[in-house]
PDB file of C-alpha atoms and ligand atoms in Angstrom:
ATOM      1  CA  MET A 597     182.783  39.984 156.360  1.00 74.00           C
ATOM      2  CA  LYS A 598     179.584  38.578 157.833  1.00 91.00           C
ATOM      3  CA  ARG A 599     179.469  38.243 161.585  1.00 94.00           C
ATOM      4  CA  PRO A 600     178.488  34.666 162.508  1.00 96.00           C
ATOM      5  CA  PHE A 601     175.151  34.331 164.276  1.00 97.00           C
ATOM      6  CA  VAL A 602     173.918  31.757 166.785  1.00 98.00           C
ATOM      7  CA  VAL A 603     170.232  31.687 167.727  1.00 98.00           C
ATOM      8  CA  ALA A 604     168.669  29.763 170.605  1.00 98.00           C
ATOM      9  CA  ASN A 605     165.137  28.580 169.841  1.00 98.00           C
ATOM     10  CA  TRP A 606     163.650  27.569 173.175  1.00 98.00           C
ATOM     11  CA  LYS A 607     160.392  26.517 171.478  1.00 98.00           C
ATOM     12  CA  MET A 608     157.498  25.889 173.918  1.00 98.00           C
ATOM     13  CA  ASN A 609     159.727  25.235 176.912  1.00 98.00           C
ATOM     14  CA  GLY A 610     159.846  26.905 180.271  1.00 98.00           C
ATOM     15  CA  THR A 611     157.896  29.262 182.474  1.00 98.00           C
ATOM     16  CA  GLU A 612     159.179  32.765 183.155  1.00 98.00           C
ATOM     17  CA  GLU A 613     160.801  31.465 186.321  1.00 98.00           C
ATOM     18  CA  GLN A 614     162.579  28.739 184.363  1.00 98.00           C
ATOM     19  CA  ALA A 615     163.667  31.305 181.779  1.00 98.00           C
ATOM     20  CA  ARG A 616     165.237  33.373 184.572  1.00 98.00           C
ATOM     21  CA  ALA A 617     167.057  30.311 185.907  1.00 98.00           C
ATOM     22  CA  LEU A 618     168.359  29.440 182.433  1.00 98.00           C
ATOM     23  CA  LEU A 619     169.595  33.003 181.967  1.00 98.00           C
ATOM     24  CA  ASP A 620     171.294  32.905 185.388  1.00 98.00           C
ATOM     25  CA  ALA A 621     173.250  29.872 184.219  1.00 98.00           C
ATOM     26  CA  LEU A 622     173.786  30.987 180.634  1.00 98.00           C
ATOM     27  CA  LEU A 623     174.694  34.668 180.668  1.00 97.00           C
ATOM     28  CA  PRO A 624     177.955  34.280 182.628  1.00 96.00           C
ATOM     29  CA  LEU A 625     179.091  31.680 180.075  1.00 96.00           C
ATOM     30  CA  LEU A 626     178.527  33.803 176.961  1.00 95.00           C
ATOM     31  CA  PRO A 627     181.017  36.287 175.520  1.00 90.00           C
ATOM     32  CA  GLY A 628     180.056  39.779 176.659  1.00 78.00           C
ATOM     33  CA  GLY A 629     181.915  42.070 174.301  1.00 72.00           C
ATOM     34  CA  SER A 630     181.877  42.577 170.563  1.00 76.00           C
ATOM     35  CA  GLU A 631     184.095  39.534 170.039  1.00 80.00           C
ATOM     36  CA  GLY A 632     182.634  36.213 168.955  1.00 88.00           C
ATOM     37  CA  PRO A 633     179.404  35.600 167.078  1.00 95.00           C
ATOM     38  CA  GLU A 634     176.223  37.591 167.387  1.00 96.00           C
ATOM     39  CA  ILE A 635     173.799  35.757 169.678  1.00 97.00           C
ATOM     40  CA  ALA A 636     169.998  35.868 169.934  1.00 98.00           C
ATOM     41  CA  LEU A 637     167.633  34.090 172.305  1.00 98.00           C
ATOM     42  CA  ALA A 638     164.081  33.184 171.245  1.00 98.00           C
ATOM     43  CA  PRO A 639     162.032  32.366 174.358  1.00 98.00           C
ATOM     44  CA  PRO A 640     158.292  31.614 174.355  1.00 98.00           C
ATOM     45  CA  PHE A 641     156.033  34.694 174.145  1.00 98.00           C
ATOM     46  CA  THR A 642     155.346  34.685 177.895  1.00 98.00           C
ATOM     47  CA  SER A 643     159.041  35.121 178.704  1.00 98.00           C
ATOM     48  CA  LEU A 644     159.886  37.724 176.062  1.00 98.00           C
ATOM     49  CA  ARG A 645     159.650  40.697 178.396  1.00 98.00           C
ATOM     50  CA  THR A 646     161.590  39.058 181.223  1.00 98.00           C
ATOM     51  CA  VAL A 647     164.325  37.804 178.908  1.00 98.00           C
ATOM     52  CA  GLY A 648     164.402  41.103 177.014  1.00 98.00           C
ATOM     53  CA  GLU A 649     164.961  43.057 180.228  1.00 97.00           C
ATOM     54  CA  ARG A 650     167.832  40.794 181.214  1.00 97.00           C
ATOM     55  CA  LEU A 651     169.393  41.102 177.752  1.00 97.00           C
ATOM     56  CA  ARG A 652     169.096  44.881 177.479  1.00 95.00           C
ATOM     57  CA  PRO A 653     172.493  45.653 179.072  1.00 94.00           C
ATOM     58  CA  THR A 654     174.151  42.858 177.070  1.00 95.00           C
ATOM     59  CA  ARG A 655     174.977  42.532 173.377  1.00 94.00           C
ATOM     60  CA  ILE A 656     172.642  39.550 173.061  1.00 97.00           C
ATOM     61  CA  ALA A 657     169.516  40.121 170.967  1.00 97.00           C
ATOM     62  CA  LEU A 658     165.944  39.116 171.709  1.00 98.00           C
ATOM     63  CA  ALA A 659     164.080  37.040 169.124  1.00 98.00           C
ATOM     64  CA  ALA A 660     160.495  35.790 168.899  1.00 98.00           C
ATOM     65  CA  GLN A 661     159.403  32.440 167.516  1.00 98.00           C
ATOM     66  CA  ASN A 662     156.385  33.531 165.493  1.00 98.00           C
ATOM     67  CA  LEU A 663     154.147  36.460 164.582  1.00 98.00           C
ATOM     68  CA  HIS A 664     150.854  37.151 162.843  1.00 98.00           C
ATOM     69  CA  PRO A 665     150.997  38.977 159.494  1.00 98.00           C
ATOM     70  CA  ALA A 666     148.534  41.680 160.586  1.00 98.00           C
ATOM     71  CA  THR A 667     149.500  44.543 162.875  1.00 98.00           C
ATOM     72  CA  HIS A 668     146.401  44.221 165.090  1.00 98.00           C
ATOM     73  CA  GLY A 669     142.799  43.099 165.019  1.00 98.00           C
ATOM     74  CA  ALA A 670     140.439  40.246 165.733  1.00 98.00           C
ATOM     75  CA  PHE A 671     142.938  37.380 165.650  1.00 98.00           C
ATOM     76  CA  THR A 672     142.410  35.622 168.958  1.00 98.00           C
ATOM     77  CA  GLY A 673     145.562  34.142 170.367  1.00 97.00           C
ATOM     78  CA  GLU A 674     147.941  35.850 167.952  1.00 98.00           C
ATOM     79  CA  ILE A 675     150.818  38.317 168.439  1.00 98.00           C
ATOM     80  CA  SER A 676     151.872  40.994 165.926  1.00 98.00           C
ATOM     81  CA  GLY A 677     155.199  42.416 164.791  1.00 98.00           C
ATOM     82  CA  PRO A 678     154.680  45.807 166.469  1.00 98.00           C
ATOM     83  CA  MET A 679     153.914  43.994 169.751  1.00 98.00           C
ATOM     84  CA  LEU A 680     157.211  42.117 169.466  1.00 98.00           C
ATOM     85  CA  VAL A 681     159.104  45.323 168.737  1.00 98.00           C
ATOM     86  CA  ALA A 682     157.490  46.887 171.812  1.00 98.00           C
ATOM     87  CA  VAL A 683     158.936  44.170 174.075  1.00 97.00           C
ATOM     88  CA  GLY A 684     162.363  44.677 172.556  1.00 98.00           C
ATOM     89  CA  ALA A 685     162.579  41.898 169.964  1.00 98.00           C
ATOM     90  CA  ARG A 686     164.940  42.432 167.040  1.00 98.00           C
ATOM     91  CA  TYR A 687     164.449  39.114 165.237  1.00 98.00           C
ATOM     92  CA  VAL A 688     161.545  36.744 164.595  1.00 98.00           C
ATOM     93  CA  ILE A 689     161.592  33.183 163.289  1.00 98.00           C
ATOM     94  CA  VAL A 690     159.245  32.563 160.352  1.00 98.00           C
ATOM     95  CA  GLY A 691     158.541  29.392 158.410  1.00 98.00           C
ATOM     96  CA  HIS A 692     159.901  27.005 161.004  1.00 98.00           C
ATOM     97  CA  SER A 693     159.135  23.464 159.891  1.00 97.00           C
ATOM     98  CA  GLU A 694     157.119  22.842 163.060  1.00 97.00           C
ATOM     99  CA  ARG A 695     154.849  25.727 162.047  1.00 98.00           C
ATOM    100  CA  ARG A 696     154.698  24.477 158.464  1.00 97.00           C
ATOM    101  CA  ARG A 697     153.960  20.873 159.448  1.00 96.00           C
ATOM    102  CA  LEU A 698     151.972  21.100 162.662  1.00 97.00           C
ATOM    103  CA  PHE A 699     150.112  24.350 162.011  1.00 97.00           C
ATOM    104  CA  GLY A 700     149.651  24.130 158.257  1.00 97.00           C
ATOM    105  CA  GLU A 701     151.647  27.239 157.369  1.00 98.00           C
ATOM    106  CA  GLY A 702     152.327  27.360 153.641  1.00 98.00           C
ATOM    107  CA  ASP A 703     154.783  29.429 151.600  1.00 98.00           C
ATOM    108  CA  GLU A 704     152.290  32.231 151.060  1.00 98.00           C
ATOM    109  CA  LEU A 705     151.598  32.734 154.772  1.00 98.00           C
ATOM    110  CA  VAL A 706     155.314  32.494 155.546  1.00 98.00           C
ATOM    111  CA  ALA A 707     155.970  35.214 152.957  1.00 98.00           C
ATOM    112  CA  ARG A 708     153.327  37.453 154.526  1.00 98.00           C
ATOM    113  CA  LYS A 709     154.831  36.874 157.961  1.00 98.00           C
ATOM    114  CA  ALA A 710     158.329  37.734 156.708  1.00 98.00           C
ATOM    115  CA  ALA A 711     157.004  40.914 155.106  1.00 97.00           C
ATOM    116  CA  ALA A 712     155.080  41.845 158.266  1.00 98.00           C
ATOM    117  CA  ALA A 713     158.204  41.323 160.331  1.00 98.00           C
ATOM    118  CA  ALA A 714     160.215  43.607 158.049  1.00 97.00           C
ATOM    119  CA  ALA A 715     157.455  46.219 158.033  1.00 97.00           C
ATOM    120  CA  ALA A 716     157.500  46.259 161.841  1.00 98.00           C
ATOM    121  CA  GLY A 717     161.273  46.723 161.877  1.00 97.00           C
ATOM    122  CA  LEU A 718     162.118  43.135 162.797  1.00 98.00           C
ATOM    123  CA  VAL A 719     164.611  40.935 160.988  1.00 98.00           C
ATOM    124  CA  PRO A 720     162.937  37.703 159.869  1.00 98.00           C
ATOM    125  CA  ILE A 721     164.858  34.455 160.300  1.00 98.00           C
ATOM    126  CA  LEU A 722     163.342  32.508 157.407  1.00 98.00           C
ATOM    127  CA  CYS A 723     163.542  28.739 157.903  1.00 98.00           C
ATOM    128  CA  VAL A 724     163.642  26.419 154.913  1.00 98.00           C
ATOM    129  CA  GLY A 725     164.392  22.748 154.562  1.00 98.00           C
ATOM    130  CA  GLU A 726     163.309  19.490 153.025  1.00 97.00           C
ATOM    131  CA  GLU A 727     161.446  16.524 154.491  1.00 96.00           C
ATOM    132  CA  GLU A 728     163.270  13.212 154.507  1.00 96.00           C
ATOM    133  CA  SER A 729     161.078  11.839 151.694  1.00 96.00           C
ATOM    134  CA  GLU A 730     161.951  14.882 149.579  1.00 97.00           C
ATOM    135  CA  ARG A 731     165.679  14.313 150.128  1.00 96.00           C
ATOM    136  CA  ILE A 732     165.331  10.638 149.240  1.00 96.00           C
ATOM    137  CA  GLY A 733     163.347  11.619 146.155  1.00 97.00           C
ATOM    138  CA  GLY A 734     166.127  13.975 145.023  1.00 96.00           C
ATOM    139  CA  ARG A 735     163.938  17.054 145.500  1.00 97.00           C
ATOM    140  CA  THR A 736     165.985  18.926 148.113  1.00 97.00           C
ATOM    141  CA  LEU A 737     167.179  21.620 145.713  1.00 96.00           C
ATOM    142  CA  GLU A 738     163.685  22.184 144.332  1.00 97.00           C
ATOM    143  CA  VAL A 739     162.141  22.472 147.826  1.00 97.00           C
ATOM    144  CA  ILE A 740     164.798  24.868 149.074  1.00 97.00           C
ATOM    145  CA  ALA A 741     164.574  27.042 145.958  1.00 97.00           C
ATOM    146  CA  ARG A 742     160.790  27.243 146.221  1.00 98.00           C
ATOM    147  CA  GLN A 743     160.752  28.033 149.947  1.00 98.00           C
ATOM    148  CA  VAL A 744     163.456  30.689 149.633  1.00 97.00           C
ATOM    149  CA  SER A 745     161.991  32.494 146.644  1.00 96.00           C
ATOM    150  CA  ALA A 746     158.459  32.360 148.051  1.00 97.00           C
ATOM    151  CA  GLY A 747     159.593  33.326 151.543  1.00 97.00           C
ATOM    152  CA  ILE A 748     161.362  36.488 150.437  1.00 96.00           C
ATOM    153  CA  GLY A 749     158.919  37.259 147.641  1.00 94.00           C
ATOM    154  CA  ARG A 750     157.104  39.982 149.546  1.00 95.00           C
ATOM    155  CA  LEU A 751     160.132  41.589 151.181  1.00 94.00           C
ATOM    156  CA  PRO A 752     160.700  45.061 149.760  1.00 88.00           C
ATOM    157  CA  ALA A 753     164.492  44.826 149.837  1.00 81.00           C
ATOM    158  CA  PRO A 754     166.061  41.720 151.321  1.00 77.00           C
ATOM    159  CA  GLY A 755     169.567  42.748 152.329  1.00 80.00           C
ATOM    160  CA  GLY A 756     172.420  41.586 154.462  1.00 79.00           C
ATOM    161  CA  GLY A 757     171.120  43.155 157.647  1.00 88.00           C
ATOM    162  CA  SER A 758     167.418  42.710 157.042  1.00 94.00           C
ATOM    163  CA  LEU A 759     167.122  38.970 156.481  1.00 97.00           C
ATOM    164  CA  VAL A 760     168.600  35.783 157.920  1.00 98.00           C
ATOM    165  CA  VAL A 761     167.903  32.354 156.419  1.00 98.00           C
ATOM    166  CA  ALA A 762     168.136  29.106 158.349  1.00 98.00           C
ATOM    167  CA  TYR A 763     168.549  25.839 156.467  1.00 98.00           C
ATOM    168  CA  GLU A 764     166.916  23.201 158.643  1.00 97.00           C
ATOM    169  CA  PRO A 765     166.400  19.765 157.088  1.00 97.00           C
ATOM    170  CA  VAL A 766     163.197  18.522 158.693  1.00 96.00           C
ATOM    171  CA  TRP A 767     164.625  15.035 159.254  1.00 96.00           C
ATOM    172  CA  ALA A 768     167.419  16.512 161.380  1.00 95.00           C
ATOM    173  CA  ILE A 769     165.258  18.593 163.725  1.00 95.00           C
ATOM    174  CA  GLY A 770     164.984  17.144 167.208  1.00 92.00           C
ATOM    175  CA  THR A 771     166.044  13.731 165.939  1.00 94.00           C
ATOM    176  CA  GLY A 772     169.704  13.645 166.921  1.00 91.00           C
ATOM    177  CA  ARG A 773     170.572  13.206 163.232  1.00 92.00           C
ATOM    178  CA  THR A 774     172.722  16.150 162.206  1.00 90.00           C
ATOM    179  CA  ALA A 775     173.232  16.622 158.473  1.00 92.00           C
ATOM    180  CA  THR A 776     176.815  15.941 157.403  1.00 95.00           C
ATOM    181  CA  PRO A 777     179.039  18.956 156.742  1.00 96.00           C
ATOM    182  CA  ALA A 778     178.962  18.075 153.023  1.00 96.00           C
ATOM    183  CA  GLN A 779     175.154  17.977 152.978  1.00 96.00           C
ATOM    184  CA  VAL A 780     175.008  21.262 154.866  1.00 97.00           C
ATOM    185  CA  SER A 781     177.453  23.030 152.536  1.00 97.00           C
ATOM    186  CA  GLU A 782     175.651  21.788 149.450  1.00 97.00           C
ATOM    187  CA  ALA A 783     172.266  22.929 150.757  1.00 97.00           C
ATOM    188  CA  HIS A 784     173.654  26.313 151.821  1.00 98.00           C
ATOM    189  CA  GLU A 785     174.992  26.759 148.301  1.00 97.00           C
ATOM    190  CA  TRP A 786     171.507  26.090 146.965  1.00 97.00           C
ATOM    191  CA  VAL A 787     170.002  28.580 149.418  1.00 98.00           C
ATOM    192  CA  ARG A 788     172.499  31.207 148.305  1.00 97.00           C
ATOM    193  CA  GLU A 789     171.784  30.520 144.632  1.00 97.00           C
ATOM    194  CA  ALA A 790     168.062  30.908 145.270  1.00 97.00           C
ATOM    195  CA  LEU A 791     168.719  34.175 147.117  1.00 96.00           C
ATOM    196  CA  SER A 792     170.890  35.354 144.219  1.00 96.00           C
ATOM    197  CA  ARG A 793     168.167  34.695 141.688  1.00 94.00           C
ATOM    198  CA  SER A 794     165.678  36.747 143.699  1.00 91.00           C
ATOM    199  CA  ALA A 795     167.854  39.435 145.235  1.00 92.00           C
ATOM    200  CA  GLY A 796     171.033  39.541 143.147  1.00 93.00           C
ATOM    201  CA  ALA A 797     174.408  38.017 143.860  1.00 94.00           C
ATOM    202  CA  ALA A 798     175.790  40.931 145.863  1.00 93.00           C
ATOM    203  CA  THR A 799     172.866  40.998 148.278  1.00 93.00           C
ATOM    204  CA  ALA A 800     172.773  37.205 148.519  1.00 95.00           C
ATOM    205  CA  SER A 801     176.413  37.112 149.523  1.00 95.00           C
ATOM    206  CA  GLU A 802     175.655  39.396 152.497  1.00 95.00           C
ATOM    207  CA  ILE A 803     172.767  37.350 153.907  1.00 96.00           C
ATOM    208  CA  ARG A 804     173.692  35.031 156.740  1.00 97.00           C
ATOM    209  CA  ILE A 805     172.634  31.419 156.291  1.00 98.00           C
ATOM    210  CA  LEU A 806     172.420  29.394 159.502  1.00 98.00           C
ATOM    211  CA  TYR A 807     172.226  25.637 159.858  1.00 97.00           C
ATOM    212  CA  GLY A 808     169.683  24.076 162.230  1.00 97.00           C
ATOM    213  CA  GLY A 809     168.863  20.490 163.100  1.00 96.00           C
ATOM    214  CA  SER A 810     170.208  18.614 166.119  1.00 94.00           C
ATOM    215  CA  VAL A 811     173.187  20.919 166.574  1.00 97.00           C
ATOM    216  CA  THR A 812     174.924  19.885 169.784  1.00 97.00           C
ATOM    217  CA  ALA A 813     178.124  20.901 171.540  1.00 97.00           C
ATOM    218  CA  GLU A 814     179.672  17.796 169.937  1.00 96.00           C
ATOM    219  CA  SER A 815     178.467  18.323 166.361  1.00 96.00           C
ATOM    220  CA  ALA A 816     178.842  22.120 166.340  1.00 97.00           C
ATOM    221  CA  PRO A 817     182.545  22.369 165.432  1.00 96.00           C
ATOM    222  CA  SER A 818     182.215  20.338 162.221  1.00 96.00           C
ATOM    223  CA  VAL A 819     178.873  21.801 161.136  1.00 95.00           C
ATOM    224  CA  LEU A 820     179.814  25.389 161.941  1.00 96.00           C
ATOM    225  CA  GLY A 821     183.148  24.929 160.204  1.00 96.00           C
ATOM    226  CA  ALA A 822     181.536  23.725 156.965  1.00 96.00           C
ATOM    227  CA  PRO A 823     181.944  26.101 154.001  1.00 96.00           C
ATOM    228  CA  GLY A 824     178.986  28.453 153.542  1.00 96.00           C
ATOM    229  CA  VAL A 825     177.716  28.167 157.126  1.00 97.00           C
ATOM    230  CA  ASP A 826     177.292  31.513 158.898  1.00 97.00           C
ATOM    231  CA  GLY A 827     176.004  30.208 162.221  1.00 97.00           C
ATOM    232  CA  ALA A 828     173.393  27.972 163.806  1.00 98.00           C
ATOM    233  CA  LEU A 829     169.768  27.855 164.907  1.00 98.00           C
ATOM    234  CA  VAL A 830     169.776  25.634 167.980  1.00 98.00           C
ATOM    235  CA  GLY A 831     166.731  23.984 169.543  1.00 98.00           C
ATOM    236  CA  GLY A 832     167.142  21.294 172.194  1.00 97.00           C
ATOM    237  CA  ALA A 833     170.775  22.029 173.031  1.00 98.00           C
ATOM    238  CA  SER A 834     169.940  25.689 173.686  1.00 98.00           C
ATOM    239  CA  LEU A 835     167.975  24.680 176.803  1.00 98.00           C
ATOM    240  CA  VAL A 836     171.173  23.541 178.523  1.00 98.00           C
ATOM    241  CA  ALA A 837     173.391  26.498 179.403  1.00 98.00           C
ATOM    242  CA  GLU A 838     176.724  24.687 179.072  1.00 98.00           C
ATOM    243  CA  SER A 839     175.776  23.103 175.742  1.00 98.00           C
ATOM    244  CA  PHE A 840     174.645  26.355 174.189  1.00 98.00           C
ATOM    245  CA  ALA A 841     177.728  28.178 175.459  1.00 98.00           C
ATOM    246  CA  ARG A 842     179.950  25.486 173.972  1.00 97.00           C
ATOM    247  CA  ILE A 843     178.159  25.783 170.639  1.00 98.00           C
ATOM    248  CA  VAL A 844     178.701  29.559 170.680  1.00 97.00           C
ATOM    249  CA  SER A 845     182.373  29.100 171.496  1.00 96.00           C
ATOM    250  CA  SER A 846     182.856  26.635 168.640  1.00 95.00           C
ATOM    251  CA  VAL A 847     181.947  29.190 165.978  1.00 93.00           C
ATOM    252  CA  PRO A 848     185.106  29.762 163.940  1.00 88.00           C
ATOM    253  CA  ALA A 849     186.512  33.273 164.425  1.00 79.00           C
TER     254      ALA A 849
HETATM  255  P1  LIG B1301     166.906  21.016 167.327  1.00 64.59           P
HETATM  256  O1  LIG B1301     165.918  22.129 166.751  1.00 64.59           O
HETATM  257  O2  LIG B1301     168.251  21.694 167.540  1.00 64.59           O
HETATM  258  O3  LIG B1301     166.291  20.576 168.619  1.00 64.59           O
HETATM  259  O4  LIG B1301     166.993  19.947 166.314  1.00 64.59           O
HETATM  260  C1  LIG B1301     166.370  23.089 165.824  1.00 64.59           C
HETATM  261  C2  LIG B1301     165.210  23.935 165.398  1.00 64.59           C
HETATM  262  O5  LIG B1301     164.095  23.418 165.306  1.00 64.59           O
HETATM  263  O6  LIG B1301     165.361  25.147 165.145  1.00 64.59           O
END
């Protein structure tokens, strides 16, 4: 039985001081024991250490939002997997559509980032998802299949505990337009089929597939209850303590 997983992606929001204030409000609202879903928080790089220290005595994991595929070197402005491990990160988001669209990251770079994360001992959270024009053009399945197989193509052994996939339709991110439960279930099925083709059915069945895209406290119960959904990757609503806590509490047991 897979443990559901809810990840907060704070994106480029908040100073360290604001991160502390958000944690002050959030931590008392989240389940502390082994009950409920697994939770991870992905603050901006500058707050990783502060957030990591506050999370250490809790069961909540630290996640990063990005990494460079190399371990070190002349890559001004970049951060490597081993650096993230050293501040206590367990997960790292790769292939987020904002990185693909705004920073020109293609499948090949995403694959190298996923492999670098795994090599450093991090669990990559591989994001995939179609643009609105691709959905309208009937290409959602093709896009998802390509992004999944490319994204895991360099992983030595994608397994249940070493990879998380997030299905995030680009048209639903930050737009207030959540995909319908039927759309989410269908896409998650396609993700799992693509994982099966690359990694085998048994391994694919162990990998958690999250939904992301305008998940709110209101939409969470129906989206998280949709068949094939193992949790959520939450952007905007994760910046409001009560909203994120309500999303966590709406994960079906
Ligand atoms: P959103 O972002 O919840 O603000 O739509 C989700 C994401 O980009 O991971």
